[in-house]
Structure formats: structure tokens, C-alpha cells
């Protein structure tokens, strides 16, 4: 078979289809190849027959390698063997990297295309690059490409225009995004509206995001998903659940992405009934219980105080990813099942999965809460020496907390001062709490001093020192800490709690009077107080 020598020309769809159908290996690649293992076998046969040098065959191999089932690094190796890639091949490899974990390579390939290739980028090339800039958060660099697009007269191409809006909005350049959004008639362009909604929510402009959402002439599933996830991102969990109810009333089918956002909202609110309803909804509507969904369900049940239900989900999950194991170990540890958490971590070690840094935070938390300080030390050593995981500040925080609870204050302080990075206020706060528990005032003063130096607006240093002095009957010193706190105008953030009643979540702030039922609540509390006094007398 004669091999085409003109790589720069793109074959017509008809000739490409006929060519593929005439080649059994290419038909196999298109219809039955499902993994890189399959691909490599077919590729080996194509190399033996010489067909791998054909631009159509090469483009089909490249297309699979840049797909979700492929391998972007293998794709690049294939690309480097193509002597004169055509526009389709350039776009394919740039698209692959723009959607990968290394989008910067998409931009480098584009520069290589401009410098070394006679092929010029066309309208389908630019959106891939704007998406890469968006993923990297490099809107300033992307603005240069925007200028090139304007010079070529392509700025009003709908596909290009929308990805420019997406880049600016995603990177927080809201004025530039809004300028592009208002530049053309986007009334019926759902993609442009969705990009603005996502960008505004990401930058904390959630009310403006909702205003745009309400103004939309037509919405698709992405619009609803984006608004719900925006609420969750901005800690407006009740609003997220309310919007989901509205979505249900309009018979709009939610996506997996929406359901995961809602499960996260239920987890934060402790809304177990609503979380159970969403779990049942997922099962009833035959959603795929993949690793992401299963992890979100486990996390929801654990944070709502139902680790038994979480364990049922974990044990019956069709596929357990590492995040499922991590969430379950951490959930057990946080709900008083420390021994079960440690046992489950051992199960993870025996599985075909390898514990990561999150796995060790979870098991260290279990050791910390159960007072197993020696076991915590063993796991810390296992993490650093066997698994070669570099300890993060969270790992050190777990260890300091475990040592402090065990009364090993000097060892805890020594660990803090040996850290390769600067300890934060949380770690010094852990040591300060331990000093309060064990009555070590001198070390507590040093820890409090470090907290104040790190964050002058942090109240915990003053509050814990005041409590420590009070517990040691040094009331004048305790009062001085409180007065000093008032003098530098630092206020302790009031505590709050959430409770679910009849499927509705209520928030109460310490000393708060804004809840509509506040008068009734305080009246009942007074009655209970009197009742307790009567019972005690």
C-alpha cells in the first residue's frame, strides 16, 4: 500500500471513513479498542506493517491516546514520530494537553507550531488554548492570545468568544469577562451565561451570580449545576438545597456533579434526612456509583454522625477508590470508632491501593483521638521512611496534638521546632491547648506569643491563656488577657450550631436573637432552667 507523503493536508471525511473501513486494524482501533493495553497491541501491528506512518492511521492512534481512556505521555511520543503533522493532528495533541494535568504543554506545543510548522492555527485551535490558560489561571498571558485573535478577525466567532469569557471569568478577571459578555448579543448563548455564573460564584460574587441565573432566558443542566455548586462553594448550603428543590419542581434531571455538590452541602449542614433522600435518589435513578459519588455519600453519612450507614455504603460499593478508603478511615476516627479506623487502614495497606498523604492524616487522627501516641509515632515513621511521603503541616499538627494530649509537651515542642517549614497558628494552638490541659503556663506563654506574632487578629491565643490562668486560680492574669484582647479590638467569633428538624436546617449563633423562633427557644430554656433548679433543691 502506498503511504501518503503529504502530511499537511487533511483528508476528507469520506475518504477517511473508506480508508479506515478498508484497514482491519484501524477498524479494530475505532470499534473495539477500550484501553491503552489494546491500543499498544494494535499500534505494534501498525508499526510492523508500516501503516503507522500514514497520517490517517497516526491521527486515529493519537486521538485514542488523548481520550479519557488514553495516555497523554504516550500520545506525545506518537506525535513526535509524525514528521509533518497536519492541522487535525496539531489540534488533537494540543486538545489532549489542554484537558490534562499539564495544560502548560498545550501552550508550548502551540508556540512550537507557530515557530516550526508551515501549518497555521485556525478557529478550532484557539478555544483549546484559552481553556489551557483558564486551567492555569494565566489570564494575563491569555490576553496576548486574545489580541492575536482580534487581529485575525476571529473574536466574534461564538466558540472562541465563549472560551475567552470562560478564561477571564475562571481566572477572576470579571470586568474583562463582563466586557466580552456585553459585547455581543448573548441572550440565547447559554454557554456564555454559564461561564459568567461560574466565574462570579468562584470569586465570591454569589448574589450577582444568582441575579444572572434568574435573568437567563433558557437554562440547561450545566446552569443549574453551576449555581448549586456555587452556593456550596460559598458556604450557602441551605440555598443550594432550596435551588435543588426548585430544579426538581421543574423536572430537570440533575447530573452527578450536582448530586455530589448537594451531598457536600448536607455533610456541612449535618442534614441527615436530606442526605438520605439524595442517596436514595441516586440509587432509584440509576446513577453510576463511581468513586467520586461513593466518597461523597460516605463523607455525608460520617459528617452527619452515621458512620454505620457510611460503612454499609463502603462495604457494598462496586468499586472502592483510594478516596473511599480515606473518607471511611477519617469518618470512623471522627465518630469515636478509632480502633475500627486503624483496622480499616490496615485493610487499605493489604489492598492493591497505596496509602497517600490523606490516608496518613486519617490514621494519625484515629491514633490522636484514641490516645495511641506510640502507634501515631510508628505511622509517622512508616509514612516518611516506607512510603516516602513528605509530611505536610497537617501531619505535624496531628502528631503535635497526639503528643500534647499524652502530656509529652517537650517532645511536641521539639517536633514543632524541627519542622522544615514554619509552623502555623493551628500547630501552636494545639500545643497551647495541651499546655492548658496539663497546666504548663511557661510553655503556654511561648505558644501564645507565637500565635499572636503569626496572626494579630487571632483570638485563640488570648482566650486559651485567659482560661489557663483562670484554671490555675490566677484571676488577675486571666482578666488581663481579656482586657488586652479588648484593647487591640479582637473579638472572639461566636460559636454556632446547626440542627435539622423535619427536613429543615436551623442555624443558631451563641447569644443570637435573629432566628424567627428565638423568643420561643429562650422561653423554653428559661423554663428548663427553673425546672432543673427545682429538681436540685
Coordinates of C-alpha atoms in Angstrom, one line a residue:
X1 CA 0.0 0.0 0.0
X2 CA 1.3 3.4 -0.9
X3 CA 1.8 5.7 2.1
X4 CA 0.7 9.3 1.7
X5 CA 3.6 11.7 1.7
X6 CA 1.6 14.9 2.2
X7 CA 1.1 15.2 6.0
X8 CA -0.1 18.8 5.9
X9 CA -3.3 18.0 4.0
X10 CA -6.4 16.8 6.0
X11 CA -8.2 14.0 4.2
X12 CA -12.0 14.5 3.6
X13 CA -14.3 12.6 6.0
X14 CA -15.5 10.4 3.1
X15 CA -12.0 9.3 2.1
X16 CA -11.0 8.9 5.8
X17 CA -14.0 6.6 6.5
X18 CA -13.3 4.5 3.4
X19 CA -9.6 4.2 4.3
X20 CA -10.5 3.1 7.9
X21 CA -13.1 0.6 6.8
X22 CA -10.5 -0.9 4.3
X23 CA -8.0 -1.5 7.1
X24 CA -8.9 -4.2 9.6
X25 CA -6.5 -2.9 12.3
X26 CA -7.9 0.6 12.1
X27 CA -11.5 -0.7 12.2
X28 CA -10.5 -2.6 15.3
X29 CA -9.0 0.5 16.8
X30 CA -12.1 2.5 16.2
X31 CA -14.7 -0.1 17.3
X32 CA -13.1 -2.4 19.9
X33 CA -10.1 -0.6 21.5
X34 CA -11.0 0.3 25.1
X35 CA -7.7 0.5 26.9
X36 CA -4.1 1.5 26.4
X37 CA -3.2 -2.2 26.6
X38 CA -5.4 -2.8 23.5
X39 CA -4.0 0.3 21.8
X40 CA -0.4 -0.7 22.2
X41 CA -1.0 -4.1 20.6
X42 CA -2.7 -2.5 17.6
X43 CA 0.0 0.1 17.4
X44 CA 2.7 -2.6 17.4
X45 CA 1.0 -4.3 14.4
X46 CA 0.6 -0.9 12.6
X47 CA 4.4 -0.3 13.0
X48 CA 5.2 -3.7 11.7
X49 CA 3.1 -3.2 8.6
X50 CA 4.3 0.3 8.0
X51 CA 0.8 1.7 8.3
X52 CA 1.7 3.7 11.4
X53 CA 3.4 6.2 9.1
X54 CA 0.1 7.0 7.4
X55 CA -1.4 10.3 8.5
X56 CA -4.9 8.8 8.9
X57 CA -3.6 5.9 11.0
X58 CA -1.4 8.1 13.1
X59 CA -4.2 10.5 13.7
X60 CA -6.5 7.7 14.9
X61 CA -3.8 6.4 17.3
X62 CA -3.3 9.9 18.6
X63 CA -7.0 10.6 19.0
X64 CA -7.4 7.5 21.3
X65 CA -4.3 8.3 23.3
X66 CA -5.6 11.8 24.1
X67 CA -9.0 10.5 25.1
X68 CA -10.0 9.8 28.7
X69 CA -9.1 6.1 28.3
X70 CA -5.7 7.1 26.8
X71 CA -2.3 8.2 28.0
X72 CA -1.2 11.7 27.1
X73 CA 2.5 10.9 27.5
X74 CA 2.2 8.1 25.0
X75 CA 0.3 10.4 22.8
X76 CA 3.2 12.8 22.8
X77 CA 5.6 10.0 21.9
X78 CA 3.3 9.2 18.9
X79 CA 3.2 12.8 17.9
X80 CA 7.0 13.2 17.9
X81 CA 7.2 10.4 15.3
X82 CA 5.0 12.3 12.8
X83 CA 7.2 14.2 10.5
X84 CA 4.7 16.7 9.0
X85 CA 1.6 16.8 11.2
X86 CA -1.5 18.4 9.7
X87 CA -3.8 20.8 11.4
X88 CA -6.0 18.0 12.8
X89 CA -3.0 16.3 14.4
X90 CA -1.8 19.6 15.9
X91 CA -5.2 20.3 17.3
X92 CA -5.6 16.8 18.7
X93 CA -2.3 16.9 20.7
X94 CA -3.0 20.4 21.9
X95 CA -6.5 19.4 23.0
X96 CA -5.1 16.4 24.8
X97 CA -2.7 18.5 26.9
X98 CA -5.3 21.3 27.4
X99 CA -7.5 18.7 29.2
X100 CA -4.7 17.0 31.1
X101 CA -2.9 17.8 34.4
X102 CA -0.2 19.6 32.4
X103 CA -2.0 22.2 30.3
X104 CA 1.1 24.3 30.0
X105 CA 2.3 21.8 27.5
X106 CA -0.6 22.7 25.2
X107 CA 0.7 26.3 25.1
X108 CA 4.3 25.2 24.5
X109 CA 3.1 23.0 21.6
X110 CA 1.2 26.0 20.2
X111 CA 4.4 28.1 20.2
X112 CA 6.2 25.2 18.6
X113 CA 3.5 25.1 15.9
X114 CA 4.0 28.8 15.2
X115 CA 7.8 28.6 15.1
X116 CA 8.5 25.3 13.3
X117 CA 5.4 24.3 11.3
X118 CA 4.0 25.7 8.0
X119 CA 0.6 24.9 9.4
X120 CA -1.2 27.9 10.9
X121 CA -3.7 27.7 13.7
X122 CA -7.3 28.0 12.8
X123 CA -10.6 28.8 14.6
X124 CA -10.7 25.4 16.3
X125 CA -7.2 25.7 17.7
X126 CA -7.8 28.9 19.8
X127 CA -10.5 27.6 22.2
X128 CA -8.2 24.8 23.3
X129 CA -5.6 27.3 24.3
X130 CA -7.9 29.6 26.1
X131 CA -9.1 26.6 28.2
X132 CA -5.4 25.8 29.0
X133 CA -4.9 29.4 30.1
X134 CA -8.0 29.2 32.2
X135 CA -6.9 25.9 33.9
X136 CA -3.5 27.5 34.7
X137 CA -5.1 30.8 35.9
X138 CA -3.0 32.7 33.4
X139 CA -5.5 35.2 32.0
X140 CA -2.8 37.9 31.6
X141 CA -0.9 35.6 29.2
X142 CA -4.2 34.5 27.6
X143 CA -4.9 38.2 26.9
X144 CA -2.0 38.2 24.5
X145 CA -3.6 35.4 22.6
X146 CA -6.9 37.3 22.7
X147 CA -5.0 40.1 20.9
X148 CA -3.9 37.7 18.2
X149 CA -7.5 36.5 17.7
X150 CA -8.7 40.1 17.4
X151 CA -6.0 40.8 14.7
X152 CA -7.2 37.8 12.8
X153 CA -10.8 38.9 13.0
X154 CA -12.0 35.9 14.9
X155 CA -13.1 37.5 18.2
X156 CA -16.8 37.2 17.3
X157 CA -16.6 33.5 16.5
X158 CA -19.0 32.1 19.0
X159 CA -16.8 29.2 20.1
X160 CA -13.8 31.4 20.5
X161 CA -15.8 34.2 22.1
X162 CA -17.2 31.9 24.8
X163 CA -13.9 30.4 25.7
X164 CA -12.4 33.8 26.1
X165 CA -15.2 34.7 28.5
X166 CA -14.7 31.4 30.3
X167 CA -10.9 32.1 30.7
X168 CA -11.4 35.6 32.1
X169 CA -14.2 34.6 34.4
X170 CA -12.5 31.5 35.7
X171 CA -9.3 33.5 36.5
X172 CA -11.2 36.2 38.3
X173 CA -10.9 38.9 35.6
X174 CA -14.6 39.7 36.0
X175 CA -14.5 43.2 34.4
X176 CA -12.9 41.7 31.2
X177 CA -15.3 38.8 31.2
X178 CA -18.3 41.1 31.6
X179 CA -17.0 43.4 28.8
X180 CA -16.8 40.4 26.5
X181 CA -20.2 39.1 27.7
X182 CA -21.9 42.5 27.0
X183 CA -20.0 43.0 23.7
X184 CA -22.3 40.8 21.6
X185 CA -25.9 39.6 21.8
X186 CA -25.6 36.6 24.2
X187 CA -29.2 36.4 25.3
X188 CA -29.6 32.9 23.9
X189 CA -26.0 31.8 24.4
X190 CA -26.3 29.5 27.4
X191 CA -22.5 28.7 27.4
X192 CA -21.6 32.4 27.8
X193 CA -24.1 32.8 30.7
X194 CA -22.9 29.7 32.4
X195 CA -19.3 30.9 32.2
X196 CA -20.2 34.2 33.9
X197 CA -22.3 32.4 36.6
X198 CA -19.3 30.0 37.3
X199 CA -16.8 32.9 37.4
X200 CA -18.8 35.1 39.6
X201 CA -19.5 32.3 42.1
X202 CA -15.9 31.3 42.1
X203 CA -14.9 34.9 43.0
X204 CA -17.4 35.1 45.9
X205 CA -19.9 37.2 43.9
X206 CA -22.7 34.7 44.6
X207 CA -25.6 37.2 44.7
X208 CA -24.6 38.6 41.3
X209 CA -24.2 35.0 40.1
X210 CA -27.8 34.3 41.2
X211 CA -29.0 37.5 39.6
X212 CA -27.6 36.4 36.2
X213 CA -29.0 32.9 36.7
X214 CA -32.5 34.4 37.3
X215 CA -32.3 36.5 34.2
X216 CA -31.4 33.6 31.9
X217 CA -34.0 33.2 29.1
X218 CA -33.2 29.4 28.9
X219 CA -31.1 27.3 31.2
X220 CA -29.5 23.9 30.7
X221 CA -28.4 21.3 33.3
X222 CA -25.0 23.0 33.5
X223 CA -26.6 26.3 34.5
X224 CA -28.4 24.6 37.5
X225 CA -25.3 22.6 38.4
X226 CA -23.1 25.7 38.3
X227 CA -25.5 27.7 40.5
X228 CA -25.9 24.9 43.1
X229 CA -22.1 24.2 43.3
X230 CA -21.6 28.0 43.5
X231 CA -23.8 28.1 46.6
X232 CA -21.9 25.2 48.1
X233 CA -18.5 26.8 47.3
X234 CA -19.7 30.0 49.1
X235 CA -20.9 28.1 52.1
X236 CA -24.6 28.8 51.3
X237 CA -25.7 25.2 51.8
X238 CA -29.4 25.9 52.6
X239 CA -29.7 28.0 49.4
X240 CA -28.1 25.1 47.4
X241 CA -30.7 22.6 48.7
X242 CA -33.5 25.1 48.1
X243 CA -32.4 25.6 44.5
X244 CA -32.3 21.8 44.1
X245 CA -35.9 21.6 45.2
X246 CA -36.8 24.2 42.5
X247 CA -34.8 22.2 40.0
X248 CA -36.9 19.1 40.9
X249 CA -40.2 21.1 40.6
X250 CA -39.2 22.0 37.0
X251 CA -38.4 18.3 36.2
X252 CA -34.8 19.0 35.3
X253 CA -32.6 16.0 35.7
X254 CA -29.5 16.7 37.9
X255 CA -26.1 15.5 36.9
X256 CA -23.6 13.5 39.0
X257 CA -21.8 16.8 39.6
X258 CA -24.9 18.3 41.1
X259 CA -25.6 15.4 43.4
X260 CA -22.0 15.4 44.7
X261 CA -22.3 19.2 45.5
X262 CA -25.6 18.5 47.3
X263 CA -24.1 15.7 49.3
X264 CA -21.3 18.0 50.4
X265 CA -23.9 20.6 51.4
X266 CA -25.8 18.0 53.5
X267 CA -22.5 17.0 55.1
X268 CA -21.6 20.6 56.1
X269 CA -25.2 21.1 57.5
X270 CA -25.5 17.8 59.2
X271 CA -28.8 17.4 57.3
X272 CA -29.1 13.6 57.5
X273 CA -32.7 13.3 56.3
X274 CA -31.9 15.3 53.1
X275 CA -28.7 13.4 52.7
X276 CA -30.5 10.1 52.9
X277 CA -33.1 11.3 50.4
X278 CA -30.3 12.3 47.9
X279 CA -28.6 8.9 48.4
X280 CA -32.0 7.1 47.7
X281 CA -32.5 9.4 44.7
X282 CA -29.1 8.3 43.3
X283 CA -29.9 4.7 43.7
X284 CA -33.5 5.0 42.4
X285 CA -32.4 6.9 39.3
X286 CA -29.6 4.5 38.5
X287 CA -26.8 7.0 38.8
X288 CA -23.4 5.3 38.5
X289 CA -21.9 4.8 41.9
X290 CA -18.4 5.6 40.9
X291 CA -15.6 6.5 43.3
X292 CA -16.5 10.2 43.4
X293 CA -20.1 9.6 44.2
X294 CA -19.4 6.8 46.8
X295 CA -16.8 9.0 48.5
X296 CA -19.4 11.9 48.8
X297 CA -22.0 9.5 50.2
X298 CA -19.6 8.1 52.8
X299 CA -18.4 11.6 53.8
X300 CA -22.0 12.8 54.2
X301 CA -23.0 10.0 56.5
X302 CA -19.9 10.3 58.6
X303 CA -20.2 14.1 59.0
X304 CA -23.9 13.6 59.9
X305 CA -22.9 11.2 62.7
X306 CA -23.9 8.0 61.0
X307 CA -20.7 6.0 60.5
X308 CA -22.6 2.7 60.5
X309 CA -24.5 3.8 57.3
X310 CA -21.3 5.0 55.8
X311 CA -19.7 1.6 56.4
X312 CA -22.6 -0.1 54.7
X313 CA -22.1 2.0 51.7
X314 CA -18.4 1.4 51.7
X315 CA -18.7 -2.4 52.1
X316 CA -21.3 -2.6 49.2
X317 CA -19.6 -0.2 46.9
X318 CA -19.0 -1.8 43.4
X319 CA -15.6 -0.1 43.2
X320 CA -13.6 1.4 46.1
X321 CA -11.1 4.1 45.1
X322 CA -8.5 5.4 47.5
X323 CA -10.7 8.4 48.3
X324 CA -13.4 6.0 49.5
X325 CA -10.9 4.3 51.9
X326 CA -9.6 7.7 53.1
X327 CA -13.1 9.1 53.8
X328 CA -14.1 6.0 55.7
X329 CA -11.0 5.8 57.8
X330 CA -11.3 9.5 58.6
X331 CA -15.1 9.2 59.3
X332 CA -14.6 6.4 61.7
X333 CA -11.8 8.3 63.5
X334 CA -14.0 11.4 63.9
X335 CA -17.0 9.5 65.2
X336 CA -15.4 7.6 68.1
X337 CA -14.5 4.4 66.2
X338 CA -10.7 4.9 66.4
X339 CA -9.8 1.2 66.6
X340 CA -12.1 0.4 63.7
X341 CA -10.4 3.2 61.7
X342 CA -6.9 1.8 62.4
X343 CA -8.1 -1.7 61.5
X344 CA -9.5 -0.3 58.2
X345 CA -6.2 1.4 57.5
X346 CA -4.5 -1.9 57.8
X347 CA -7.0 -3.3 55.3
X348 CA -6.0 -0.5 52.9
X349 CA -2.4 -1.5 53.2
X350 CA -3.3 -5.0 52.3
X351 CA -5.3 -3.9 49.3
X352 CA -4.0 -3.2 45.8
X353 CA -4.1 0.5 46.6
X354 CA -1.2 2.5 48.1
X355 CA -2.0 4.9 51.0
X356 CA -1.3 8.6 50.2
X357 CA -0.8 11.6 52.4
X358 CA -4.5 11.9 53.2
X359 CA -4.6 8.3 54.3
X360 CA -2.0 9.0 56.9
X361 CA -3.8 12.2 58.1
X362 CA -6.8 10.0 58.7
X363 CA -5.0 7.2 60.6
X364 CA -2.9 9.7 62.6
X365 CA -6.2 11.4 63.6
X366 CA -7.5 8.0 64.8
X367 CA -4.4 7.5 66.9
X368 CA -4.7 11.0 68.2
X369 CA -8.3 10.7 69.3
X370 CA -7.7 7.3 70.9
X371 CA -4.6 8.3 72.8
X372 CA -2.3 5.8 70.9
X373 CA 0.7 8.1 70.8
X374 CA 3.2 5.3 70.2
X375 CA 1.2 4.0 67.3
X376 CA 1.0 7.5 65.9
X377 CA 4.8 7.7 66.0
X378 CA 5.0 4.3 64.2
X379 CA 2.6 5.5 61.4
X380 CA 4.6 8.8 61.1
X381 CA 7.8 6.8 60.6
X382 CA 6.1 4.4 58.2
X383 CA 4.8 7.3 56.1
X384 CA 8.2 9.0 55.8
X385 CA 10.5 6.0 55.6
X386 CA 8.5 3.3 53.8
X387 CA 6.1 5.3 51.7
X388 CA 8.5 8.2 51.2
X389 CA 5.7 10.7 51.8
X390 CA 6.9 14.1 52.8
X391 CA 5.0 15.2 56.0
X392 CA 2.7 18.2 55.4
X393 CA 1.8 20.8 58.1
X394 CA -1.4 18.7 58.8
X395 CA 0.6 15.6 59.6
X396 CA 2.8 17.6 62.0
X397 CA -0.4 19.1 63.5
X398 CA -1.8 15.6 64.2
X399 CA 1.5 14.5 65.8
X400 CA 1.7 17.6 68.0
X401 CA -1.9 17.1 69.1
X402 CA -1.2 13.4 69.9
X403 CA 1.9 14.2 71.8
X404 CA 0.3 17.1 73.6
X405 CA -2.8 15.0 74.7
X406 CA -0.4 12.4 76.1
X407 CA 1.4 15.1 78.2
X408 CA 4.6 14.9 76.1
X409 CA 4.8 18.6 75.8
X410 CA 8.6 18.9 75.5
X411 CA 8.6 16.3 72.7
X412 CA 5.7 18.1 71.0
X413 CA 7.6 21.5 71.1
X414 CA 10.8 19.8 69.9
X415 CA 8.8 18.4 66.9
X416 CA 7.4 21.8 66.1
X417 CA 10.9 23.4 66.1
X418 CA 12.3 20.7 63.9
X419 CA 9.7 21.2 61.2
X420 CA 11.3 22.0 57.8
X421 CA 8.6 24.7 57.2
X422 CA 7.4 27.4 59.5
X423 CA 4.6 26.1 61.9
X424 CA 1.3 27.9 61.6
X425 CA -1.1 29.2 64.3
X426 CA -3.0 25.9 64.3
X427 CA 0.0 23.9 65.4
X428 CA 1.0 26.4 68.1
X429 CA -2.7 26.4 69.1
X430 CA -2.6 22.6 69.6
X431 CA 0.4 23.0 71.8
X432 CA -1.3 25.8 73.8
X433 CA -4.4 23.7 74.3
X434 CA -2.2 20.8 75.6
X435 CA -0.4 23.2 77.9
X436 CA -3.7 24.4 79.3
X437 CA -4.8 20.8 79.8
X438 CA -1.6 19.9 81.7
X439 CA -1.1 23.2 83.4
X440 CA 2.2 24.3 81.8
X441 CA 2.0 28.0 82.0
X442 CA 5.5 28.9 80.9
X443 CA 5.3 26.8 77.7
X444 CA 1.8 28.1 77.1
X445 CA 3.1 31.7 77.1
X446 CA 5.6 30.9 74.4
X447 CA 3.0 29.2 72.3
X448 CA 0.6 32.1 72.7
X449 CA 3.3 34.6 71.8
X450 CA 3.9 32.6 68.5
X451 CA 0.2 32.6 67.7
X452 CA -0.1 36.4 68.2
X453 CA 3.0 37.0 66.1
X454 CA 1.6 34.9 63.3
X455 CA -1.8 36.4 63.3
X456 CA -2.5 39.5 65.4
X457 CA -6.3 39.1 64.8
X458 CA -6.4 35.5 66.1
X459 CA -8.4 35.3 69.4
X460 CA -7.5 31.8 70.4
X461 CA -4.1 32.8 72.0
X462 CA -5.7 35.3 74.3
X463 CA -8.8 33.1 75.1
X464 CA -6.8 30.0 75.9
X465 CA -4.3 31.9 78.0
X466 CA -7.1 33.5 79.9
X467 CA -8.7 30.1 80.5
X468 CA -5.4 28.6 81.6
X469 CA -4.8 31.4 84.1
X470 CA -8.3 31.1 85.4
X471 CA -7.9 27.3 85.8
X472 CA -4.7 28.0 87.8
X473 CA -6.6 30.5 90.1
X474 CA -4.6 33.4 88.6
X475 CA -7.7 35.5 88.0
X476 CA -5.9 38.9 87.6
X477 CA -3.8 37.5 84.8
X478 CA -6.9 35.9 83.3
X479 CA -8.6 39.3 83.3
X480 CA -5.5 41.0 81.8
X481 CA -5.7 38.7 78.8
X482 CA -9.3 39.5 78.2
X483 CA -8.7 43.3 78.6
X484 CA -5.7 43.1 76.3
X485 CA -7.9 41.3 73.7
X486 CA -10.5 44.1 74.0
X487 CA -7.7 46.8 73.9
X488 CA -6.4 45.5 70.5
X489 CA -10.1 45.2 69.3
X490 CA -10.1 41.4 68.8
X491 CA -13.4 39.7 69.2
X492 CA -14.0 36.0 69.7
X493 CA -16.1 34.7 66.8
X494 CA -19.3 33.4 68.4
X495 CA -19.9 29.7 68.2
X496 CA -22.8 28.4 66.1
X497 CA -24.7 25.1 65.8
X498 CA -27.0 23.6 63.2
X499 CA -29.9 21.3 63.8
X500 CA -32.2 19.6 61.3
X501 CA -35.9 19.5 62.2
X502 CA -38.5 17.9 59.9
X503 CA -36.1 18.1 57.0
X504 CA -35.3 21.8 57.6
X505 CA -31.9 23.0 58.8
X506 CA -31.8 25.7 61.5
X507 CA -28.7 27.7 62.5
X508 CA -28.2 29.1 66.0
X509 CA -25.5 31.5 67.0
X510 CA -24.3 31.9 70.6
X511 CA -26.2 34.8 72.1
X512 CA -28.1 35.3 68.8
X513 CA -31.7 36.6 68.6
X514 CA -32.2 36.7 64.9
X515 CA -33.8 33.2 64.4
X516 CA -37.6 33.6 64.0
X517 CA -38.2 31.1 66.8
X518 CA -35.6 32.7 69.1
X519 CA -38.3 34.0 71.6
X520 CA -39.8 30.6 72.0
X521 CA -36.4 28.9 72.3
X522 CA -35.2 31.3 75.1
X523 CA -38.6 30.9 76.9
X524 CA -38.2 27.1 76.8
X525 CA -34.6 27.4 78.1
X526 CA -35.8 29.6 81.0
X527 CA -38.5 27.0 81.9
X528 CA -35.9 24.2 81.7
X529 CA -33.5 26.2 83.9
X530 CA -36.2 26.7 86.5
X531 CA -37.2 23.0 86.3
X532 CA -33.5 22.0 86.9
X533 CA -33.3 24.3 89.9
X534 CA -36.5 22.8 91.4
X535 CA -35.2 19.2 90.9
X536 CA -31.9 20.2 92.5
X537 CA -33.5 21.8 95.6

